[in-house]
Coordinates of C-alpha atoms in Angstrom, one line a residue:
M1 CA -22.3 -27.4 1.9
P2 CA -19.8 -25.4 -0.3
L3 CA -16.2 -26.7 -0.2
L4 CA -14.9 -23.3 1.1
R5 CA -17.2 -23.4 4.1
I6 CA -16.1 -27.0 4.9
L7 CA -12.5 -26.0 4.7
R8 CA -13.1 -23.0 7.0
Y9 CA -14.7 -25.3 9.6
L10 CA -11.7 -27.6 9.4
L11 CA -9.3 -24.7 9.9
A12 CA -11.3 -23.1 12.8
P13 CA -9.2 -24.7 15.6
F14 CA -6.0 -23.4 14.0
A15 CA -7.6 -20.0 13.6
L16 CA -8.5 -20.1 17.3
I17 CA -5.0 -21.0 18.4
Y18 CA -3.5 -18.3 16.1
S19 CA -5.9 -15.6 17.5
L20 CA -5.1 -16.6 21.1
V21 CA -1.4 -16.2 20.5
V22 CA -1.9 -12.8 18.9
C23 CA -4.2 -11.7 21.7
I24 CA -1.6 -12.7 24.3
R25 CA 1.1 -10.8 22.4
N26 CA -1.0 -7.7 22.2
A27 CA -2.0 -8.0 25.9
C28 CA 1.7 -8.1 26.8
Y29 CA 2.3 -4.9 25.0
E30 CA -0.7 -3.2 26.5
R31 CA 0.2 -4.2 30.0
G32 CA 3.9 -3.2 29.6
L33 CA 5.3 -6.7 29.8
F34 CA 6.7 -6.1 26.3
S35 CA 8.2 -2.6 25.8
S36 CA 7.0 -0.1 23.2
V37 CA 9.1 3.0 22.3
S38 CA 7.8 6.5 21.8
F39 CA 9.8 9.1 20.0
P40 CA 9.9 12.9 20.4
L41 CA 8.6 13.7 17.0
P42 CA 5.4 13.0 15.1
V43 CA 5.2 9.4 14.1
I44 CA 2.2 8.3 12.0
A45 CA 1.7 4.6 11.3
V46 CA -0.4 3.3 8.5
G47 CA -1.4 -0.4 8.4
N48 CA -4.2 -2.9 8.3
I49 CA -5.2 -6.2 10.0
T50 CA -5.7 -8.2 6.8
V51 CA -3.3 -9.8 4.4
G52 CA -3.3 -8.2 0.9
G53 CA -3.7 -4.8 -0.6
T54 CA -5.9 -2.3 1.2
G55 CA -4.4 0.8 -0.4
K56 CA -1.5 1.6 2.0
T57 CA 0.8 3.1 -0.7
P58 CA -1.8 5.6 -2.1
L59 CA -2.5 6.7 1.5
I60 CA 1.2 7.1 2.3
E61 CA 1.6 9.2 -0.9
Y62 CA -1.5 11.3 0.1
L63 CA 0.1 12.0 3.5
L64 CA 3.4 12.9 1.8
R65 CA 1.7 15.4 -0.5
L66 CA -0.1 16.9 2.5
L67 CA 2.9 17.1 4.8
S68 CA 6.0 17.5 2.7
G69 CA 5.6 21.2 2.2
G70 CA 5.9 22.0 5.9
S71 CA 8.0 19.1 7.3
N72 CA 11.2 17.2 6.5
M73 CA 9.5 13.8 6.0
A74 CA 10.9 10.3 6.3
V75 CA 9.1 7.0 5.4
V76 CA 10.2 3.9 7.2
S77 CA 9.2 0.4 6.0
R78 CA 10.4 -3.1 6.3
G79 CA 10.9 -3.2 2.5
Y80 CA 8.9 -6.3 1.9
R81 CA 10.6 -8.9 -0.3
R82 CA 13.7 -6.8 -0.8
K83 CA 17.0 -8.5 -1.6
S84 CA 19.0 -6.5 0.9
R85 CA 19.4 -7.0 4.6
G86 CA 19.6 -4.7 7.6
L87 CA 19.1 -1.0 7.5
V88 CA 19.1 0.6 4.0
M89 CA 19.0 4.4 3.7
A90 CA 17.8 5.2 0.2
T91 CA 20.0 7.2 -2.2
P92 CA 19.2 8.3 -5.7
S93 CA 20.9 5.2 -7.1
S94 CA 19.0 2.8 -4.8
T95 CA 17.0 0.0 -6.6
A96 CA 13.7 -1.7 -5.9
A97 CA 15.7 -4.8 -5.0
E98 CA 17.4 -2.9 -2.2
L99 CA 14.4 -1.0 -0.9
G100 CA 11.4 -3.0 -1.9
D101 CA 9.1 -2.2 -4.8
E102 CA 6.7 0.2 -3.0
P103 CA 9.3 2.4 -1.2
W104 CA 11.3 2.6 -4.5
Q105 CA 8.1 3.6 -6.3
M106 CA 7.5 6.4 -3.8
M107 CA 11.1 7.5 -3.7
R108 CA 11.0 8.3 -7.4
R109 CA 7.8 10.4 -6.9
F110 CA 9.0 12.2 -3.8
P111 CA 12.8 12.8 -4.2
G112 CA 12.9 15.2 -1.3
V113 CA 11.7 12.6 1.2
R114 CA 14.0 10.2 3.1
F115 CA 13.2 6.5 2.7
V116 CA 14.6 3.9 5.0
A117 CA 14.1 0.1 4.8
D118 CA 14.6 -1.9 8.0
A119 CA 12.8 -4.7 9.7
D120 CA 13.8 -3.0 13.0
R121 CA 11.7 0.2 12.7
C122 CA 13.0 1.4 16.1
E123 CA 16.5 1.3 14.8
A124 CA 15.5 3.1 11.7
I125 CA 13.8 6.0 13.5
E126 CA 16.8 6.3 15.9
R127 CA 19.1 6.5 12.9
L128 CA 17.0 9.2 11.3
M129 CA 17.3 11.3 14.5
E130 CA 21.1 11.2 14.6
S131 CA 22.9 14.5 14.2
D132 CA 24.5 13.7 10.8
I133 CA 21.1 13.5 9.1
K134 CA 20.7 16.8 7.4
P135 CA 18.2 18.4 7.1
K136 CA 16.8 17.2 10.4
V137 CA 13.8 14.9 10.0
D138 CA 10.9 16.2 11.9
A139 CA 8.1 13.8 11.0
V140 CA 8.0 10.0 10.2
L141 CA 5.5 7.8 8.4
L142 CA 5.6 4.1 9.2
D143 CA 4.4 1.9 6.4
D144 CA 2.5 -1.3 7.1
A145 CA 3.1 -1.0 10.9
M146 CA -0.2 -2.0 12.5
Q147 CA 1.4 -5.2 13.9
Y148 CA 4.8 -3.6 14.7
R149 CA 4.1 -3.0 18.4
R150 CA 7.7 -2.1 19.4
V151 CA 7.1 1.5 18.2
R152 CA 4.3 3.4 19.8
P153 CA 3.1 5.8 17.1
G154 CA 1.5 9.1 18.0
M155 CA -1.2 8.4 15.4
L156 CA -2.3 5.1 14.0
I157 CA -4.4 4.9 10.8
M158 CA -6.0 1.5 10.0
L159 CA -7.2 0.7 6.5
T160 CA -9.9 -1.8 5.5
D161 CA -10.9 -2.6 2.0
Y162 CA -14.6 -1.8 1.1
S163 CA -14.9 -5.1 -0.8
H164 CA -13.2 -7.2 1.9
P165 CA -14.2 -5.5 5.2
I166 CA -12.8 -6.8 8.5
Y167 CA -16.3 -7.6 9.8
S168 CA -16.8 -10.1 7.0
D169 CA -13.4 -11.9 7.4
Y170 CA -11.9 -14.5 9.6
P171 CA -8.5 -14.8 11.4
F172 CA -5.8 -16.6 9.6
P173 CA -5.8 -19.4 8.4
M174 CA -9.7 -19.4 8.2
G175 CA -9.5 -16.0 6.5
L176 CA -7.0 -13.2 5.8
M177 CA -7.0 -11.4 9.1
R178 CA -3.6 -11.0 10.8
E179 CA -5.4 -10.1 14.1
P180 CA -8.9 -10.5 15.5
S181 CA -11.1 -7.6 14.5
A182 CA -11.0 -6.1 18.0
A183 CA -7.5 -4.8 17.1
R184 CA -9.2 -2.1 15.1
R185 CA -9.8 -0.3 18.4
R186 CA -6.1 0.6 18.7
A187 CA -6.4 2.9 15.7
D188 CA -7.1 6.6 15.9
I189 CA -8.5 6.7 12.4
I190 CA -10.1 4.0 10.3
I191 CA -10.3 4.5 6.5
V192 CA -12.6 2.3 4.4
T193 CA -10.6 2.3 1.1
K194 CA -11.4 1.5 -2.5
C195 CA -15.0 2.5 -2.1
P196 CA -17.3 3.0 -5.2
P197 CA -17.1 6.8 -6.1
A198 CA -20.9 6.9 -5.9
L199 CA -21.1 5.4 -2.4
T200 CA -24.2 6.8 -0.6
R201 CA -24.2 8.2 2.9
P202 CA -26.7 5.6 4.1
S203 CA -24.4 2.8 2.9
A204 CA -21.5 4.5 4.7
Q205 CA -23.5 4.8 7.9
S206 CA -24.3 1.1 7.7
I207 CA -20.6 0.3 7.4
I208 CA -19.8 2.6 10.4
R209 CA -22.4 0.7 12.5
R210 CA -20.8 -2.6 11.6
L211 CA -17.3 -1.3 12.4
S212 CA -18.6 0.0 15.8
P213 CA -15.9 2.6 16.3
R214 CA -15.0 3.4 19.9
P215 CA -15.7 7.0 21.2
G216 CA -13.4 9.5 19.6
Q217 CA -12.3 7.1 16.8
R218 CA -13.0 8.7 13.3
V219 CA -14.1 6.7 10.2
F220 CA -13.4 8.1 6.7
F221 CA -14.2 6.7 3.3
S222 CA -11.9 6.9 0.3
T223 CA -11.9 5.8 -3.3
I224 CA -9.2 5.2 -5.9
A225 CA -8.7 7.7 -8.7
Y226 CA -6.6 7.0 -11.8
G227 CA -4.0 9.3 -13.2
R228 CA -2.6 9.5 -16.7
P229 CA -0.5 6.5 -17.8
Y230 CA 3.2 7.2 -18.3
N231 CA 6.1 5.4 -19.9
I232 CA 8.1 3.9 -17.1
F233 CA 11.4 4.8 -18.6
T234 CA 10.8 8.3 -20.2
H235 CA 7.9 9.3 -17.8
E236 CA 6.1 10.7 -20.7
E237 CA 2.3 11.0 -19.8
T238 CA -0.6 10.3 -22.2
E239 CA -4.3 10.3 -21.8
M240 CA -5.6 6.7 -21.5
A241 CA -7.9 7.0 -24.5
A242 CA -5.2 8.6 -26.7
L243 CA -2.7 6.0 -25.7
L244 CA -4.9 3.0 -26.4
A245 CA -6.1 4.5 -29.7
G246 CA -2.6 4.2 -31.1
H247 CA -2.1 0.6 -30.1
G248 CA -3.6 -2.7 -31.3
D249 CA -2.4 -5.5 -29.0
V250 CA -2.7 -4.7 -25.3
I251 CA -1.6 -6.6 -22.2
A252 CA -2.8 -5.5 -18.8
L253 CA -0.2 -6.9 -16.3
A254 CA -0.7 -6.8 -12.5
G255 CA 1.2 -8.5 -9.7
I256 CA -0.9 -7.1 -6.8
A257 CA -3.1 -8.6 -4.2
R258 CA -6.5 -7.6 -5.7
P259 CA -6.0 -6.7 -9.4
R260 CA -9.7 -6.7 -10.5
P261 CA -10.2 -2.9 -10.4
F262 CA -7.0 -2.4 -12.4
F263 CA -8.1 -4.9 -15.1
E264 CA -11.6 -3.3 -15.2
R265 CA -10.1 0.1 -15.7
V266 CA -8.0 -1.0 -18.6
K267 CA -10.9 -3.0 -20.1
S268 CA -13.1 0.0 -20.0
F269 CA -10.7 1.6 -22.6
A270 CA -9.5 -1.6 -24.3
P271 CA -12.1 -4.4 -24.2
A272 CA -9.8 -6.8 -26.1
A273 CA -6.9 -6.3 -23.6
R274 CA -5.4 -9.6 -22.4
N275 CA -5.1 -9.8 -18.6
I276 CA -2.1 -11.3 -16.9
A277 CA -2.5 -11.7 -13.1
L278 CA 0.6 -12.6 -11.0
P279 CA 1.0 -13.0 -7.3
D280 CA 1.5 -9.9 -5.1
H281 CA 5.0 -8.6 -5.1
H282 CA 5.9 -11.1 -7.9
S283 CA 9.5 -11.3 -9.0
F284 CA 9.6 -11.6 -12.7
T285 CA 11.4 -14.6 -14.0
A286 CA 13.7 -14.6 -17.0
S287 CA 11.2 -16.6 -19.0
E288 CA 8.4 -14.2 -18.2
L289 CA 10.5 -11.2 -19.3
E290 CA 11.4 -13.0 -22.5
E291 CA 7.7 -13.5 -23.2
L292 CA 7.2 -9.7 -22.8
R293 CA 10.0 -9.1 -25.2
K294 CA 8.5 -11.4 -27.7
F295 CA 5.2 -9.7 -27.4
A296 CA 6.8 -6.2 -27.8
L297 CA 8.8 -7.3 -30.9
S298 CA 6.2 -9.4 -32.7
S299 CA 2.8 -7.9 -32.0
K300 CA 1.1 -5.2 -34.0
S301 CA 1.3 -1.9 -32.2
P302 CA 2.0 -3.6 -28.8
L303 CA 1.3 -2.0 -25.5
I304 CA 1.8 -3.3 -21.9
I305 CA 0.0 -1.4 -19.1
T306 CA 1.0 -2.3 -15.6
T307 CA 0.7 -1.1 -12.1
E308 CA 3.3 1.2 -10.5
K309 CA 4.3 -1.5 -8.1
D310 CA 5.0 -3.9 -11.0
A311 CA 6.7 -1.1 -12.9
S312 CA 9.3 -0.7 -10.1
R313 CA 10.4 -4.3 -10.6
L314 CA 10.3 -4.2 -14.4
Y315 CA 12.3 -1.0 -14.6
S316 CA 15.6 -2.4 -13.4
R317 CA 15.2 -5.7 -15.3
L318 CA 14.4 -4.0 -18.7
E319 CA 16.4 -0.8 -18.3
K320 CA 19.0 -1.8 -20.9
D321 CA 16.7 -3.6 -23.3
D322 CA 15.9 -2.6 -26.9
S323 CA 14.1 0.7 -27.2
R324 CA 11.1 -1.0 -28.9
I325 CA 10.4 -2.8 -25.6
R326 CA 11.0 0.3 -23.5
D327 CA 8.6 2.2 -25.6
T328 CA 5.9 -0.4 -25.0
I329 CA 5.6 -0.4 -21.1
Y330 CA 3.3 2.1 -19.4
A331 CA 2.3 2.4 -15.7
L332 CA -1.2 3.4 -14.6
P333 CA -0.9 5.6 -11.5
I334 CA -3.5 5.7 -8.7
R335 CA -4.2 8.1 -5.9
A336 CA -6.5 8.1 -2.9
E337 CA -9.4 10.6 -2.7
F338 CA -11.8 11.1 0.2
L339 CA -15.5 10.9 -0.2
F340 CA -18.4 13.0 1.3
E341 CA -16.2 16.2 1.2
E342 CA -14.3 15.1 4.3
Q343 CA -10.8 15.7 2.9
E344 CA -10.4 18.9 4.8
T345 CA -11.5 17.3 8.0
F346 CA -9.0 14.5 7.6
N347 CA -6.3 16.9 6.6
K348 CA -6.9 19.1 9.7
I349 CA -6.6 16.1 12.0
I350 CA -3.3 15.1 10.5
L351 CA -1.8 18.7 10.3
D352 CA -2.9 19.5 13.9
Y353 CA -1.3 16.4 15.2
V354 CA 2.0 17.1 13.4
R355 CA 2.1 20.8 14.5
R356 CA 1.4 19.8 18.1
N357 CA 4.2 17.2 18.3
K358 CA 7.0 18.8 16.3

């Protein structure tokens, strides 16, 4: 019997206790024993029931591109692993350490959107609705809020990774699930993310059957598309092939939950690239930064390609470094794209909800 299976059997009693506690908590919210707050404006929550990356940030950015033209948007997150405490309202001078790496990354891309970091999402939304906030916020996106039951969103979007679907996982600590899979029924929309671009309709229908959506619950499929890499300091964009053609030594650097697709993308252009995988939301140490400096100064035509999440943490740490190092570091942007020509259907659901509830 494989060691992993033995370990799962040993952890099963703890997973059962964990699931029972979570189910009791959810039942208390559903029966009104614990209070949830609704707000008089559109609130869209995006989350998942598994630990690790399911593509929440690309989906939040997709929603911002969809809604920002017609609404004064705000994004509220807890600011995972930020160095600050309490409520932080982002300003142009805010750092990733104050907001968290993902909100800071989005703030730079969407300067017209308000970003708030606060563990108390109720307090954050109440602050956004106060009269001194100009222009008035008329729609809110809640990031990573599937388990935050104190806010009752008007729409809940749950994500599940194609390569790690919830029906093949186990509750913590047997697996990576924060809640039993039945929690998926709370969602209005389920999106299967990071699908192969060539996913067939029969394969998608098989996934839908295994997800067993409740009546009225929509299931969509999305994939990750890559943009042009850009220097994280100058924002100068370059085609991937042209960028790599001018460099000899390449490092692919990723501190995200599931870096394999990122590494494969870089390898497809630079087969000799050296992969460096770090833990999700990794805080770079002084010695790690020094190793990057040495690489940039001693290698022949060096290039470091990293994720946008990692770029947000590297930016402040290397902002005042030698120009040779700054010229070396590029971020590879990603975006979510819907499969099976269902983008317009998804967009209409979101836009109709926002229009009805403004």
